[in-house]
XYZ file of C-alpha atoms in Angstrom:
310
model
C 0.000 0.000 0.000
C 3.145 2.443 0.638
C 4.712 2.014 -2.496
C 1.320 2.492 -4.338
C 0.613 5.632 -2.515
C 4.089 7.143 -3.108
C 4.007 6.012 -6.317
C 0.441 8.144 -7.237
C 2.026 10.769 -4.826
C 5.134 11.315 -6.614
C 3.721 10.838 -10.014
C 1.047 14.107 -9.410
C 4.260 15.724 -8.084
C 5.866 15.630 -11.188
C 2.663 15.934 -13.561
C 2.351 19.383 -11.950
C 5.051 20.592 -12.997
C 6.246 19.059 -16.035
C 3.233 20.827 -17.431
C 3.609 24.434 -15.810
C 7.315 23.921 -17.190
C 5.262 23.733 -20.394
C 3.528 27.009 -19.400
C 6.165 29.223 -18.169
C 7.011 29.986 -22.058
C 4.375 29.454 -23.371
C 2.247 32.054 -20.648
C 5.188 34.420 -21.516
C 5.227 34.010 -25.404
C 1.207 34.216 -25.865
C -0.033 35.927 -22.655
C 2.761 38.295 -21.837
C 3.755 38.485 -25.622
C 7.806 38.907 -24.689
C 10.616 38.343 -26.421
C 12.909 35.550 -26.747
C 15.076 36.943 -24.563
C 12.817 37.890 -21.710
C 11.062 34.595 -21.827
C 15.188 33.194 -21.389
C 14.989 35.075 -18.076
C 12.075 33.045 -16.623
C 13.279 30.145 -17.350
C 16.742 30.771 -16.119
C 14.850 31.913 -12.533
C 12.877 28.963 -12.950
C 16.148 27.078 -13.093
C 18.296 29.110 -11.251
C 17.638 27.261 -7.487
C 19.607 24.065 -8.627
C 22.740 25.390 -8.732
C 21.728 28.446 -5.745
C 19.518 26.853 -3.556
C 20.209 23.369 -3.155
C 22.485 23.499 -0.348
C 20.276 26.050 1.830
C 17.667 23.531 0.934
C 19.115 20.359 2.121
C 20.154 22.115 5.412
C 16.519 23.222 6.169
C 15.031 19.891 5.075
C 17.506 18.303 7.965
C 16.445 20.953 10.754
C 12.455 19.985 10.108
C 10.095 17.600 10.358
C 10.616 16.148 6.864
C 6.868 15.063 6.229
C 5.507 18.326 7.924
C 7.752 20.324 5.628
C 6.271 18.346 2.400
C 2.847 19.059 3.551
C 3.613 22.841 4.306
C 5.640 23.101 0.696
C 2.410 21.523 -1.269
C 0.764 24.165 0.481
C 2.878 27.094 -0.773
C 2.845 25.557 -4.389
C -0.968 25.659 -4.325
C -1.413 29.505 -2.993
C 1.291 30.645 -5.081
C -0.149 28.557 -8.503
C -3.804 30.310 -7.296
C -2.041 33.603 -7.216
C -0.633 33.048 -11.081
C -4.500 31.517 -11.967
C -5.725 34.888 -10.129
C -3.530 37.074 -12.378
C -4.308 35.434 -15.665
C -7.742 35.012 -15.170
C -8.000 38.642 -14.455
C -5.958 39.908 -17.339
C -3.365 41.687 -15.176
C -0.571 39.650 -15.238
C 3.000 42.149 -15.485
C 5.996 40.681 -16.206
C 7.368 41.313 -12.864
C 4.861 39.203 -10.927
C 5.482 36.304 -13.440
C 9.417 36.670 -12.949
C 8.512 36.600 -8.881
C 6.104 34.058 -9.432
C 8.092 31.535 -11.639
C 11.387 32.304 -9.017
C 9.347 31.342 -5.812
C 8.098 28.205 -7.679
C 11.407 27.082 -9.208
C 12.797 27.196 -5.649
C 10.108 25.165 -4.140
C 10.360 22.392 -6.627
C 14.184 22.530 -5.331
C 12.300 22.432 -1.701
C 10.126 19.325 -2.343
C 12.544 16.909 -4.206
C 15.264 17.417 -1.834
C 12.682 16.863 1.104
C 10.966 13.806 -0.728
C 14.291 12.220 -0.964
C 15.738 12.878 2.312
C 12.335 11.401 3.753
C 13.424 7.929 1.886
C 15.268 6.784 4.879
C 12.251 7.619 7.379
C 9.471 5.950 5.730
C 10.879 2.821 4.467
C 13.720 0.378 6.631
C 17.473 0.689 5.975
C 17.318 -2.680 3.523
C 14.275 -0.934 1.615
C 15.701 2.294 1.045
C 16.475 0.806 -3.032
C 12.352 -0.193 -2.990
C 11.703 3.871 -2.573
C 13.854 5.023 -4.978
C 13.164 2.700 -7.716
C 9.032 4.000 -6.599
C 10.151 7.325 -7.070
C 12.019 6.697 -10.413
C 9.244 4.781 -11.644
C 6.550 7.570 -10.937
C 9.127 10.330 -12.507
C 9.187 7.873 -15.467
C 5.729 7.741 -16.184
C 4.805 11.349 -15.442
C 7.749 12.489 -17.748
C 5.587 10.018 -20.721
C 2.389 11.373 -19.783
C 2.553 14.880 -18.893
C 3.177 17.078 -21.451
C 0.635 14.991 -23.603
C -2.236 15.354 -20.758
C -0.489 19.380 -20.587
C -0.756 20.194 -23.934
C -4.543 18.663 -24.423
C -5.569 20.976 -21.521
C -3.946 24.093 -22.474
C -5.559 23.523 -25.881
C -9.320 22.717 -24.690
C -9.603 24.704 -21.791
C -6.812 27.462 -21.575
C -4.080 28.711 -19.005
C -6.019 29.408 -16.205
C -8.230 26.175 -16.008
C -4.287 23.977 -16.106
C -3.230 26.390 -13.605
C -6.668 25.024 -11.584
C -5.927 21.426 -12.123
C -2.220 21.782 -11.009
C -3.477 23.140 -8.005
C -6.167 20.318 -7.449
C -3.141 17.757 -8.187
C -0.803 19.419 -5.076
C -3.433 19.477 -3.139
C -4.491 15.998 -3.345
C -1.119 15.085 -2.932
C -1.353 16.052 1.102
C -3.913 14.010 2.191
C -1.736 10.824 0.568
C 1.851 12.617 2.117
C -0.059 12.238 5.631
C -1.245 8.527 4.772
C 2.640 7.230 4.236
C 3.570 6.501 7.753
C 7.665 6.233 9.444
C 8.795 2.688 9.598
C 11.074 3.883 12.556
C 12.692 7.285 14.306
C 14.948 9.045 12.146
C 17.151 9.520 14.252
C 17.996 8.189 18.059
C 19.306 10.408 20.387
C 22.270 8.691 21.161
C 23.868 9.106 17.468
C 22.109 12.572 16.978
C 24.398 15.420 15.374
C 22.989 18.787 15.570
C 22.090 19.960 11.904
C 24.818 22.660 11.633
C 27.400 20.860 12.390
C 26.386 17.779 10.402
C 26.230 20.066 7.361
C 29.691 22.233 7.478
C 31.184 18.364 7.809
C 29.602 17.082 5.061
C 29.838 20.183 3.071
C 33.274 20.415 3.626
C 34.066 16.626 3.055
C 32.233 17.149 -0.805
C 34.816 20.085 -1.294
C 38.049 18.057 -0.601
C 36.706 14.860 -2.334
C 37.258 15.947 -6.218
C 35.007 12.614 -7.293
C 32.081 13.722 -4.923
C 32.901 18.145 -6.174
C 32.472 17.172 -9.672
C 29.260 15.037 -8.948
C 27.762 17.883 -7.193
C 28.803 20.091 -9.935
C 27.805 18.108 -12.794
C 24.719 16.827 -11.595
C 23.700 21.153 -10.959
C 24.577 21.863 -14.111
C 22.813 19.073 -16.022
C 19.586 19.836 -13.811
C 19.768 23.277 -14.887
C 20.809 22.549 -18.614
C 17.899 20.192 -19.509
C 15.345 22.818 -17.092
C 16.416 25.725 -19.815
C 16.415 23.370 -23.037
C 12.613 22.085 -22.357
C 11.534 25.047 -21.975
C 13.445 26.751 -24.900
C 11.906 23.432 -27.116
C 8.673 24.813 -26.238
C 9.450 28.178 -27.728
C 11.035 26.842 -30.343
C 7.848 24.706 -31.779
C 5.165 27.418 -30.839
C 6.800 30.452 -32.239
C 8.897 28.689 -35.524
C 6.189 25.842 -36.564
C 3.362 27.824 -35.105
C 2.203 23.865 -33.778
C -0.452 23.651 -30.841
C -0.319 23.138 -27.295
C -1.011 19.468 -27.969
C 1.359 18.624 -30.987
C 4.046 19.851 -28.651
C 2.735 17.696 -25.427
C 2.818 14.660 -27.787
C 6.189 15.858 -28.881
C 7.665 16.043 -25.632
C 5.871 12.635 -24.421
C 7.335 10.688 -27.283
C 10.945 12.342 -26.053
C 10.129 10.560 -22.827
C 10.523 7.067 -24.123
C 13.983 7.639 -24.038
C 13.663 8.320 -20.279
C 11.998 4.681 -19.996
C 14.850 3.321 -22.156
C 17.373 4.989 -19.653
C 16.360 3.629 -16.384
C 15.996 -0.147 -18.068
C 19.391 0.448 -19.697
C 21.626 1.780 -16.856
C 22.338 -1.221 -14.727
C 23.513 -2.967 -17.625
C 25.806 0.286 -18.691
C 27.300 0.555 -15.013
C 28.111 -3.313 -14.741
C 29.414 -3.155 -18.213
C 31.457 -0.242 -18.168
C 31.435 1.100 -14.769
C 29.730 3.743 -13.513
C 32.044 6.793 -13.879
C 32.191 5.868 -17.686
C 28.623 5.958 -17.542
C 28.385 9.598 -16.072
C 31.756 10.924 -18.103
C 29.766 9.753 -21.460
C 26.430 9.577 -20.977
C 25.958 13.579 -21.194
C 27.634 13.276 -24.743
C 25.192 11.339 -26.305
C 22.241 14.340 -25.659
C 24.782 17.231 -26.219
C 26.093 15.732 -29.723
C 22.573 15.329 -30.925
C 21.564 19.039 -29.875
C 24.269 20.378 -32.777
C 22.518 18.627 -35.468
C 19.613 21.647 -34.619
C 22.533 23.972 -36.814
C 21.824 22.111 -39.843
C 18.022 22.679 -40.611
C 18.829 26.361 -40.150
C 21.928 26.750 -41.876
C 24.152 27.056 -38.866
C 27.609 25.108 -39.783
C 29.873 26.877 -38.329
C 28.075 26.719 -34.834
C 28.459 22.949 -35.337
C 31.832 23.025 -36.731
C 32.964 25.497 -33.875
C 31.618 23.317 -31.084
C 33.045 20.055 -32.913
C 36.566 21.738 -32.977
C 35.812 22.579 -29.061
């Protein structure tokens, strides 16, 4: 019963915002009528908390009640998506609330998926840790398939605001089912306890002088915040050069997340072929190669050429 209620838990999680990823350009294309550029800014504050907030993050999520702080983060998400529906619905939407607006959010979805993941350990027994992450992998999984599909049909039959509404409905539902997943025992016992701060400056500082674990935590910022800004940018992309619908793109982006399916089926056999560090050197190639064939259909060789020579 957990690992079905995590799994429906986590899977709205990600629904949610897979498709307002979909709507930050497309709000700020059709809505807001901006530029290229401008619409670059929200999704670089969208983006931005990977690489400035994770850290702050992780040391609040270890001072708090980890399942209180999931409940009271679902909560923010919800006021502050019924704030955007407010200002669309209205017509009064200014850029500067949806820069504020898309900020707050981006650094809440930081919030909630380093709080769901440091709540692993509570909820399920040191030798089913594995069992929670392969539930949360799986739900990522198929909500990366099915969202921008479900996103894009929505946005075309019933507009901005009414996704905005269901978003909300899907957070919301989501804290009833956070309260219904129950500790399998303490987090912590007093006898090992390490106060927060001091748990944190020692780990910090351990990452630092480990160069492995530094260029993990590097990489893995980078990538989250490379792949946030080309999504997005994709969305642009279709909608203002093909001048395709909100739903050709949703079934554009679902059929991209086969390859997410194919990924997690294919990576145990990749790490105990090859080893894991080849795995994470080359793995980022294969995406970044395929990105420069985008110079060819418009005539942009010596981009390609340039970054081949790099």
């Amino acid at each position: 019963m957990k690992n079905i209620i995590l799994l429906i838990a986590e899977s709205f999680r990600i629904i949610a915002f897979e498709i307002f990823s979909i709507l930050i350009p497309l709000v700020g294309l059709k809505i807001l009528n901006l530029d290229n550029f401008s619409i670059g800014i929200s999704l670089f504050l969208f983006s931005i908390g990977y690489l400035i907030f994770s850290y702050t993050a992780g040391r609040i999520v270890d001072a708090y009640n980890k399942k209180k702080l999931i409940i009271w983060i679902y909560i923010t998400q919800s006021i502050l998506l019924c704030v955007f529906y407010m200002y669309i619905d209205y017509n009064s939407l200014f850029i500067w609330i949806y820069y504020l607006l898309i900020l707050m959010l981006g650094l809440s979805v930081v919030f909630i998926e380093t709080a769901v993941t440091a709540w692993m350990p509570d909820i399920y027994a040191t030798n089913r840790i594995s069992n929670g992450a392969g539930i949360l992998q799986t739900g990522k999984s198929i909500s990366n398939l099915i969202a921008p599909t479900i996103g894009g049909a929505l946005i075309s039959l019933y507009g901005y605001n009414h996704t905005v509404v269901l978003l909300i409905m899907l957070l919301l539902l989501n804290i009833p089912l956070t309260i219904l997943l129950k500790s399998e025992h303490k987090p912590n016992s007093q006898k090992n306890y390490i106060k927060p701060n001091k748990r944190f400056k020692r780990t910090f500082k351990y990452i630092l002088t480990t160069p492995s674990l530094k260029a993990i935590m590097l990489t893995t910022a980078t990538i989250n915040l490379a792949f946030s800004i080309y999504g997005s940018l994709i969305v642009i992309y279709l909608s203002a050069d093909f001048q395709l619908s909100e739903y050709i793109i949703g079934i554009i982006f679902s059929i991209s997340g086969i390859g997410a399916l194919i990924g997690s089926v294919l990576s145990p056999y990749l790490i105990k072929k090859f080893g894991s560090t080849n795995v994470m050197i080359f793995g980022p190639l294969i995406p970044s190669f395929r990105l420069l064939l985008l110079a060819i259909p418009n005539n942009q060789y010596t981009v390609l050429l340039f970054s081949l020579g790099i």
